mmCIF file of C-alpha atoms in Angstrom:
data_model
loop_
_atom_site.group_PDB
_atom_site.id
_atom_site.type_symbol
_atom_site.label_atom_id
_atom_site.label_comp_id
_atom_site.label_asym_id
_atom_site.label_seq_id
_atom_site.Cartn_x
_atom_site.Cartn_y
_atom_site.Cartn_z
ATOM 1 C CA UNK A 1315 0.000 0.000 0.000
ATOM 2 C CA UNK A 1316 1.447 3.476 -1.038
ATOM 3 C CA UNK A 1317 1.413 6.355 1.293
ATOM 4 C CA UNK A 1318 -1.260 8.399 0.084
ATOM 5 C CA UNK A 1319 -3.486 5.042 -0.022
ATOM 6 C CA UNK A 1320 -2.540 4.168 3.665
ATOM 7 C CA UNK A 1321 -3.614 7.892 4.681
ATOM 8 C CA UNK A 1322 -6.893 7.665 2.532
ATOM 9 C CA UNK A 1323 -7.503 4.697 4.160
ATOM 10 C CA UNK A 1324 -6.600 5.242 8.380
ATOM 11 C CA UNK A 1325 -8.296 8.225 8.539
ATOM 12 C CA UNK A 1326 -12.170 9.059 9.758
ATOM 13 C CA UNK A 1327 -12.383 12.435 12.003
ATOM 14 C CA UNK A 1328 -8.420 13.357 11.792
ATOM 15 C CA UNK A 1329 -9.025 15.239 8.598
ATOM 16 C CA UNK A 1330 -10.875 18.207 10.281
ATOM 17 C CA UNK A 1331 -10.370 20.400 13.045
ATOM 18 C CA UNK A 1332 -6.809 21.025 14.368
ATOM 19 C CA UNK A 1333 -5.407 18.068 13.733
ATOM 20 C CA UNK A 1334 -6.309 17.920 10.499
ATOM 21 C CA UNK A 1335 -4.489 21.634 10.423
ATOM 22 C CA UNK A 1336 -1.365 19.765 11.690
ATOM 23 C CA UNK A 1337 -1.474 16.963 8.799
ATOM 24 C CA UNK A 1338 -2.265 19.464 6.446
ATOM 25 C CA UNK A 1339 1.521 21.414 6.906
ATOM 26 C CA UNK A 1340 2.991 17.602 7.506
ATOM 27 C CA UNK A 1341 1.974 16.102 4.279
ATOM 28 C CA UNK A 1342 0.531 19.104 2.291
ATOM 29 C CA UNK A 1343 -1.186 18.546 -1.001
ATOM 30 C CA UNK A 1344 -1.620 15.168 -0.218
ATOM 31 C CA UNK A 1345 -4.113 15.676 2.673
ATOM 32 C CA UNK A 1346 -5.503 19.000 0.824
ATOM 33 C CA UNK A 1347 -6.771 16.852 -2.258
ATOM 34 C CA UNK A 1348 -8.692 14.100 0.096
ATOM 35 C CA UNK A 1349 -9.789 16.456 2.578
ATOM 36 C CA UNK A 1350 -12.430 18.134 0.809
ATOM 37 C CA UNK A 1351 -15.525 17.682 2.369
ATOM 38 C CA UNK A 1352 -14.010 15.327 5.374
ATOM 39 C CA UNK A 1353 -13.892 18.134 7.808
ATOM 40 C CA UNK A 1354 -15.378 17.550 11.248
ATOM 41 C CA UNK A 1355 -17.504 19.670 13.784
ATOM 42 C CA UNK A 1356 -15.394 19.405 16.614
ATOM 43 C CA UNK A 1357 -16.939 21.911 18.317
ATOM 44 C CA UNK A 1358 -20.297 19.688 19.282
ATOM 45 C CA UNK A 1359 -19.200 16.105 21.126
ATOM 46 C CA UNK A 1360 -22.338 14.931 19.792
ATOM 47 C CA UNK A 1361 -21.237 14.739 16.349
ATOM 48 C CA UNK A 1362 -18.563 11.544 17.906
ATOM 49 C CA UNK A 1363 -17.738 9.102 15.178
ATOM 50 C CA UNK A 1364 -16.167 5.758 15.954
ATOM 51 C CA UNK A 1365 -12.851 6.708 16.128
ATOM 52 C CA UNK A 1366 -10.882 4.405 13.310
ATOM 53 C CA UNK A 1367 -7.169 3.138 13.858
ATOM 54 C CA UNK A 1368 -5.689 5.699 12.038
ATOM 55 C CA UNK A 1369 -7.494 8.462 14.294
ATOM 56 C CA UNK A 1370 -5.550 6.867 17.309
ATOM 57 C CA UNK A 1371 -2.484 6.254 15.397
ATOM 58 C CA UNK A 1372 -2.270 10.645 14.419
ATOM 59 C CA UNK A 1373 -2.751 11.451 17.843
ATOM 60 C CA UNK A 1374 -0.481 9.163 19.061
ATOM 61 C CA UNK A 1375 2.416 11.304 16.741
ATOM 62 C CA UNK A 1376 1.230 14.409 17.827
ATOM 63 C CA UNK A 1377 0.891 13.726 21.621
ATOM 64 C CA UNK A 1378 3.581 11.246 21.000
ATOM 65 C CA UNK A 1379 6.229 15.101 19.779
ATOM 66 C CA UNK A 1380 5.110 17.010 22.400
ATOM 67 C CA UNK A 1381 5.897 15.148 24.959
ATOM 68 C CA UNK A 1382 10.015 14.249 23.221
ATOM 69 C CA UNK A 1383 9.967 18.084 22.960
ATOM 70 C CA UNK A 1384 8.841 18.839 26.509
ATOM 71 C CA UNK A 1385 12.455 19.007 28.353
ATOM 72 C CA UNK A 1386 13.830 20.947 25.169
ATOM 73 C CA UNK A 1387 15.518 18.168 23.750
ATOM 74 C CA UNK A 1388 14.775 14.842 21.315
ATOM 75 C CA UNK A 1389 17.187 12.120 22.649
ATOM 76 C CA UNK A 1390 17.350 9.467 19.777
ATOM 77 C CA UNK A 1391 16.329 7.105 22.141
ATOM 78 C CA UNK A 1392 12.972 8.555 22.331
ATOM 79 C CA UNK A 1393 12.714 8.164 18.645
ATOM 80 C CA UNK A 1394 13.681 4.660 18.301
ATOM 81 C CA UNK A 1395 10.912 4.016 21.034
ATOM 82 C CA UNK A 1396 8.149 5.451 19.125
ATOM 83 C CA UNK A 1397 9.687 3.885 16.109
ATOM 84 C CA UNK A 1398 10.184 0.353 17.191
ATOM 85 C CA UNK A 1399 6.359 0.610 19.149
ATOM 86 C CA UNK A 1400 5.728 1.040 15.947
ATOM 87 C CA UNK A 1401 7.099 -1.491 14.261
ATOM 88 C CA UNK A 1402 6.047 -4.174 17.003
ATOM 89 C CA UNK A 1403 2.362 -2.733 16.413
ATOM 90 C CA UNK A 1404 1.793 -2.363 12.603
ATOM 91 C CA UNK A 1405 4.988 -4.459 10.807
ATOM 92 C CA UNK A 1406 7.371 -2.411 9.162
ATOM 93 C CA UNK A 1407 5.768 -1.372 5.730
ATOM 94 C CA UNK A 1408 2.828 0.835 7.591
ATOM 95 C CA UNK A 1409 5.392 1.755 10.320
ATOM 96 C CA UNK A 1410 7.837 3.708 8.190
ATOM 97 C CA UNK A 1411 4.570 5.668 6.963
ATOM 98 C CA UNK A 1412 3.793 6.867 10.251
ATOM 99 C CA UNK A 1413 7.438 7.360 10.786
ATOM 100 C CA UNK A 1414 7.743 9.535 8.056
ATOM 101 C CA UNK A 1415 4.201 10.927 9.157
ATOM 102 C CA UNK A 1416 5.769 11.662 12.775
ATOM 103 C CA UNK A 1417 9.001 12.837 11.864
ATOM 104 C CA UNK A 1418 7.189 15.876 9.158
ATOM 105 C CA UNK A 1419 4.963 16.772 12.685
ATOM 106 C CA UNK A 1420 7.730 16.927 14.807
ATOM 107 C CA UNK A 1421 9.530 19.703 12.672
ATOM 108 C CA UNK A 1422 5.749 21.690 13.353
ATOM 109 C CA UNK A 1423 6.470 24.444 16.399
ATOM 110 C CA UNK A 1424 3.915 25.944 18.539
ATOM 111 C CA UNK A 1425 1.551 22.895 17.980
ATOM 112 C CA UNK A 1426 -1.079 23.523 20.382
ATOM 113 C CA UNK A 1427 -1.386 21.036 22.937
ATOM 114 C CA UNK A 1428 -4.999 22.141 24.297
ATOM 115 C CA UNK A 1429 -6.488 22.570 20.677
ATOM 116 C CA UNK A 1430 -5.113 18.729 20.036
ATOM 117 C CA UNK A 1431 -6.705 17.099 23.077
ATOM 118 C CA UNK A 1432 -9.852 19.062 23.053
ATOM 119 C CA UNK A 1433 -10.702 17.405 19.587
ATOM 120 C CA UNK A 1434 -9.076 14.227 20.767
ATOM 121 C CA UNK A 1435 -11.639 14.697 23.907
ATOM 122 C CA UNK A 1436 -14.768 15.314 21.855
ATOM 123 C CA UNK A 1437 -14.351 12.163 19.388
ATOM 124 C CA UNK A 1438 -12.646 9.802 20.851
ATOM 125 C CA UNK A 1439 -13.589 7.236 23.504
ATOM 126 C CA UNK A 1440 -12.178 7.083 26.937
ATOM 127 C CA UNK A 1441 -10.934 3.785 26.721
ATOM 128 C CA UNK A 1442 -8.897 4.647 24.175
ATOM 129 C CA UNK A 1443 -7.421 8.201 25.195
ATOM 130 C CA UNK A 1444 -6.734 6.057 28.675
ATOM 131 C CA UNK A 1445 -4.469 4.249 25.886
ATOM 132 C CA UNK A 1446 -2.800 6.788 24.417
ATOM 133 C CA UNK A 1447 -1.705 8.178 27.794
ATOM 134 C CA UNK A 1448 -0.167 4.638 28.697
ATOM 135 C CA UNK A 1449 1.479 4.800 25.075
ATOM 136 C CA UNK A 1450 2.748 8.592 26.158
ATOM 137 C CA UNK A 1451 4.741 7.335 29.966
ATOM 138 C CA UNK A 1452 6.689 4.530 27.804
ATOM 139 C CA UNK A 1453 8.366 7.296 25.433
ATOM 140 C CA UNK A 1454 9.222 9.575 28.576
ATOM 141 C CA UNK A 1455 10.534 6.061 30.112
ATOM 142 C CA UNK A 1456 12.555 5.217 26.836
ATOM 143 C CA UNK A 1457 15.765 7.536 27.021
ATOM 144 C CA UNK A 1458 16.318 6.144 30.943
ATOM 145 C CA UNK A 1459 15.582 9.438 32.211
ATOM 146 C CA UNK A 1460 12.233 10.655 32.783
ATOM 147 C CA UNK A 1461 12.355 14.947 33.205
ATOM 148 C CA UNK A 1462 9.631 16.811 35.265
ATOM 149 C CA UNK A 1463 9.009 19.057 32.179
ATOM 150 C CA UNK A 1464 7.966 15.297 30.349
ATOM 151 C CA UNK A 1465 5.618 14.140 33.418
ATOM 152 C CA UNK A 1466 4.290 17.627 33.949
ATOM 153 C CA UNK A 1467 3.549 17.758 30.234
ATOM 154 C CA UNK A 1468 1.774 14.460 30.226
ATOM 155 C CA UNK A 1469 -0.550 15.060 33.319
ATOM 156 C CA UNK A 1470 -1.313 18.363 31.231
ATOM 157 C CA UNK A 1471 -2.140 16.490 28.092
ATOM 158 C CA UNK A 1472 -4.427 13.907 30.492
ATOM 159 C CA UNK A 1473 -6.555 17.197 32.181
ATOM 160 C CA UNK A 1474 -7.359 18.039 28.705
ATOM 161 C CA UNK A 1475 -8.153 14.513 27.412
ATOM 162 C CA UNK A 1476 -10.650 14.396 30.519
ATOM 163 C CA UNK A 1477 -8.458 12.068 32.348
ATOM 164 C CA UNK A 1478 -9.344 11.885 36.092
ATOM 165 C CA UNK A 1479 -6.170 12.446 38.426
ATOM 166 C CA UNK A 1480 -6.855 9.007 39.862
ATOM 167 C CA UNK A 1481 -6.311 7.354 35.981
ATOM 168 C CA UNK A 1482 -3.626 9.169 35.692
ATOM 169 C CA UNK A 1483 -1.740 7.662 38.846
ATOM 170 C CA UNK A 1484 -2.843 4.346 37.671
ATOM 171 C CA UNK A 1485 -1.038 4.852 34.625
ATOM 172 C CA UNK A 1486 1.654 6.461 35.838
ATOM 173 C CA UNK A 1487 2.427 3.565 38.300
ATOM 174 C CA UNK A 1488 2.552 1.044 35.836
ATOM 175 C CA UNK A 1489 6.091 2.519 34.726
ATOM 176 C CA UNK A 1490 7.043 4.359 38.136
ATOM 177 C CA UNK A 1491 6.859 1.884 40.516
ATOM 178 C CA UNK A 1492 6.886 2.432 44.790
ATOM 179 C CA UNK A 1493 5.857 0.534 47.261
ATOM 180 C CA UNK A 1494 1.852 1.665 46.810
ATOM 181 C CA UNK A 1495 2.175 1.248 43.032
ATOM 182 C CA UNK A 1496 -0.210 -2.026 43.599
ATOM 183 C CA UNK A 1497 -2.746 0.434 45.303
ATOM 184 C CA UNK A 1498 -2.278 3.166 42.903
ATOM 185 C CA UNK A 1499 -2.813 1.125 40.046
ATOM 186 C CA UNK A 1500 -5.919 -0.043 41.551
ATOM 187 C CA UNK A 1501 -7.148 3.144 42.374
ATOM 188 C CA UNK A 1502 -7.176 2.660 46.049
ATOM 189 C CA UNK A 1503 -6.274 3.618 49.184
ATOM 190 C CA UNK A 1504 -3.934 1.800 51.549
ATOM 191 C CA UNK A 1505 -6.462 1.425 54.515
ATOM 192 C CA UNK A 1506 -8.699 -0.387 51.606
ATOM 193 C CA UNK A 1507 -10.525 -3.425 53.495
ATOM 194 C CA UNK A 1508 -10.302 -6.922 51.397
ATOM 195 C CA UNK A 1509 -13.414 -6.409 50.122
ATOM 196 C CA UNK A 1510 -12.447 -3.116 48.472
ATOM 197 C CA UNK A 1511 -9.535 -4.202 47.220
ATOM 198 C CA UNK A 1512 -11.388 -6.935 45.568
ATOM 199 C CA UNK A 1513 -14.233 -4.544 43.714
ATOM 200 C CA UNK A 1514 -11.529 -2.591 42.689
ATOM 201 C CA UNK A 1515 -10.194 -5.162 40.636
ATOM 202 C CA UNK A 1516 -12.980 -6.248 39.291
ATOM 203 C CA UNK A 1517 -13.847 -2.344 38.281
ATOM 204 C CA UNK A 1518 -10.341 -1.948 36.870
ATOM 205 C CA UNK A 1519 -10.290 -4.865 34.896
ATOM 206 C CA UNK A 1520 -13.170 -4.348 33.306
ATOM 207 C CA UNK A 1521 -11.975 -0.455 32.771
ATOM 208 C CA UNK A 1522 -8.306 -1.828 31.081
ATOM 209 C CA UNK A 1523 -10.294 -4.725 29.660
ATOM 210 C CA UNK A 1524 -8.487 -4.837 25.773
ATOM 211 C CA UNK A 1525 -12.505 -5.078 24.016
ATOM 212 C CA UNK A 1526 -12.443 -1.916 25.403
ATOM 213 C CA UNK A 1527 -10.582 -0.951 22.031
ATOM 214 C CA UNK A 1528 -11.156 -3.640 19.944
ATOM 215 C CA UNK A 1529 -12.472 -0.852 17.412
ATOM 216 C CA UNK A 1530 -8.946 0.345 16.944
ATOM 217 C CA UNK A 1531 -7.613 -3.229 15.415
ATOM 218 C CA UNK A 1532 -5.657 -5.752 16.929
ATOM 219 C CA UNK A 1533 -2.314 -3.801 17.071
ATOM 220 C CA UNK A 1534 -3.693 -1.518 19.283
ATOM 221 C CA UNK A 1535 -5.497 -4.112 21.942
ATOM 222 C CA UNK A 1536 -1.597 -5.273 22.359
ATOM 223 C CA UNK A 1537 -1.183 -2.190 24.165
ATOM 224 C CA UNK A 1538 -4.334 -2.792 26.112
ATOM 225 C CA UNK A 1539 -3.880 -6.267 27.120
ATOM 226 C CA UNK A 1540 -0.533 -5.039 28.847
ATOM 227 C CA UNK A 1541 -2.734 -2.516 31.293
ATOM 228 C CA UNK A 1542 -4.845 -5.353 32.045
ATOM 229 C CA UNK A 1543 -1.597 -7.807 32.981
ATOM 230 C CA UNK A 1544 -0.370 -5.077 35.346
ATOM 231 C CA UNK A 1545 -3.960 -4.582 36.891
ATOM 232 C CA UNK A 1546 -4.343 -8.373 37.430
ATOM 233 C CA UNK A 1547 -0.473 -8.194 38.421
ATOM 234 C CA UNK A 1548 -1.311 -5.231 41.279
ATOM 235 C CA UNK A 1549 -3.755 -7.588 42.514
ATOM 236 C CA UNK A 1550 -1.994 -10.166 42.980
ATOM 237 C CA UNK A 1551 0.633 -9.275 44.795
ATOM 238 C CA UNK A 1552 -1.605 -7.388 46.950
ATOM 239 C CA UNK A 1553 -3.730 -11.299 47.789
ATOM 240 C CA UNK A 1554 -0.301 -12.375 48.771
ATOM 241 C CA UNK A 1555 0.932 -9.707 50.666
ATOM 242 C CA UNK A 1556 -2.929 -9.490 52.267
ATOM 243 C CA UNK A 1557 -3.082 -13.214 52.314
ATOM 244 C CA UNK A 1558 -6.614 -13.752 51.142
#
């Protein structure tokens, strides 16, 4: 499949409001001649659309370069993350298109973050921005040293996806791990009784469950199925150390 073919193809809502902006100065003409008519009201959250893999997969790139650029440096290691997630998600032929794809955004300054997330907000589910903020912690993880600027600009990015703090700790534990991690991916408290501890699994898992995306194609449940192993690994741990 040929670039312009895999674009045509990927894309439902990205082809209108501000992100479509953003594609329009990555690939230029390209976008221009199949945008026509595409455009999106992003300005009423009841005009929604399922949100197709190639939806996800832009605002991955986007979210994916503001967050590399958020300590004022692009460590190569960063890079090869996002590339070789890539890779391990799509195969190589449809990875070195959103390569390309990420590497023309990530020469854009003065993308606005806000603008991004608030159309990312209005048409795309929650189980599926919960993804892309899980996707976001392993590129500020991937260079061995995560920056405040890189965490501060990811809990930003989550406000404006409508993130709830508590998601965003149960992320964020999943890579940063201390000895509540198992509580704080849970989304509970360390004074939980058994009993709490054991509806909070069951309301996690079902929250991380990978059908949650299965819209988005099986590459993308991957990334799903590993929030689910670490919610049914926080639980565990917790029977043992609880004994029950």
């Amino acid at each position: 499949m040929n670039f312009s073919k895999w674009i045509g193809a990927a894309l439902g809502w990205s082809f209108g409001g501000p992100i479509g902006a953003i594609l329009g100065m990555a690939l230029g003409s390209v976008v221009d001649g199949m945008s026509n008519g595409s455009a999106v009201n992003t300005e009423n959250p009841q005009q929604r659309t399922q949100t197709q893999p190639g939806d996800f997969e832009v605002s991955l790139l986007i979210l994916a370069s503001i967050v590399i650029k958020a300590d004022g440096k692009q460590d190569q290691r960063e890079l090869d993350f996002v590339r070789l997630q890539f890779v391990s998600m799509y195969g190589k032929e449809r990875a070195n298109h959103a390569f390309k794809l990420f590497k023309e955004i990530n020469k854009q300054e003065n993308i606005s973050t806000r603008q991004v997330c608030l159309q990312i907000r209005q048409m795309m589910q929650h189980a599926s921005r919960l993804q892309l903020i899980h996707f976001l912690f392993g590129i500020a993880k991937a260079d061995g040293v995560v920056t405040d600027d890189e965490v501060a600009q990811i809990q930003t990015i989550a406000g404006y996806l409508g993130i709830s703090h508590n998601d965003y700790e149960s992320i964020k534990a999943m890579f940063y791990k201390s000895t509540d991690s198992a509580y704080k991916i849970l989304e509970i408290e360390k004074t939980a009784t058994n009993d709490e501890v054991k509806k909070a699994y069951r309301t996690m898992a079902k929250k991380y469950h990978p059908d949650k995306v299965i819209h988005l194609g099986e590459e993308h449940q991957k990334g799903a199925e590993e929030k689910f192993k670490q919610v049914q690994d926080a639980y565990e741990q917790l029977q043992k150390e609880r004994v029950f």
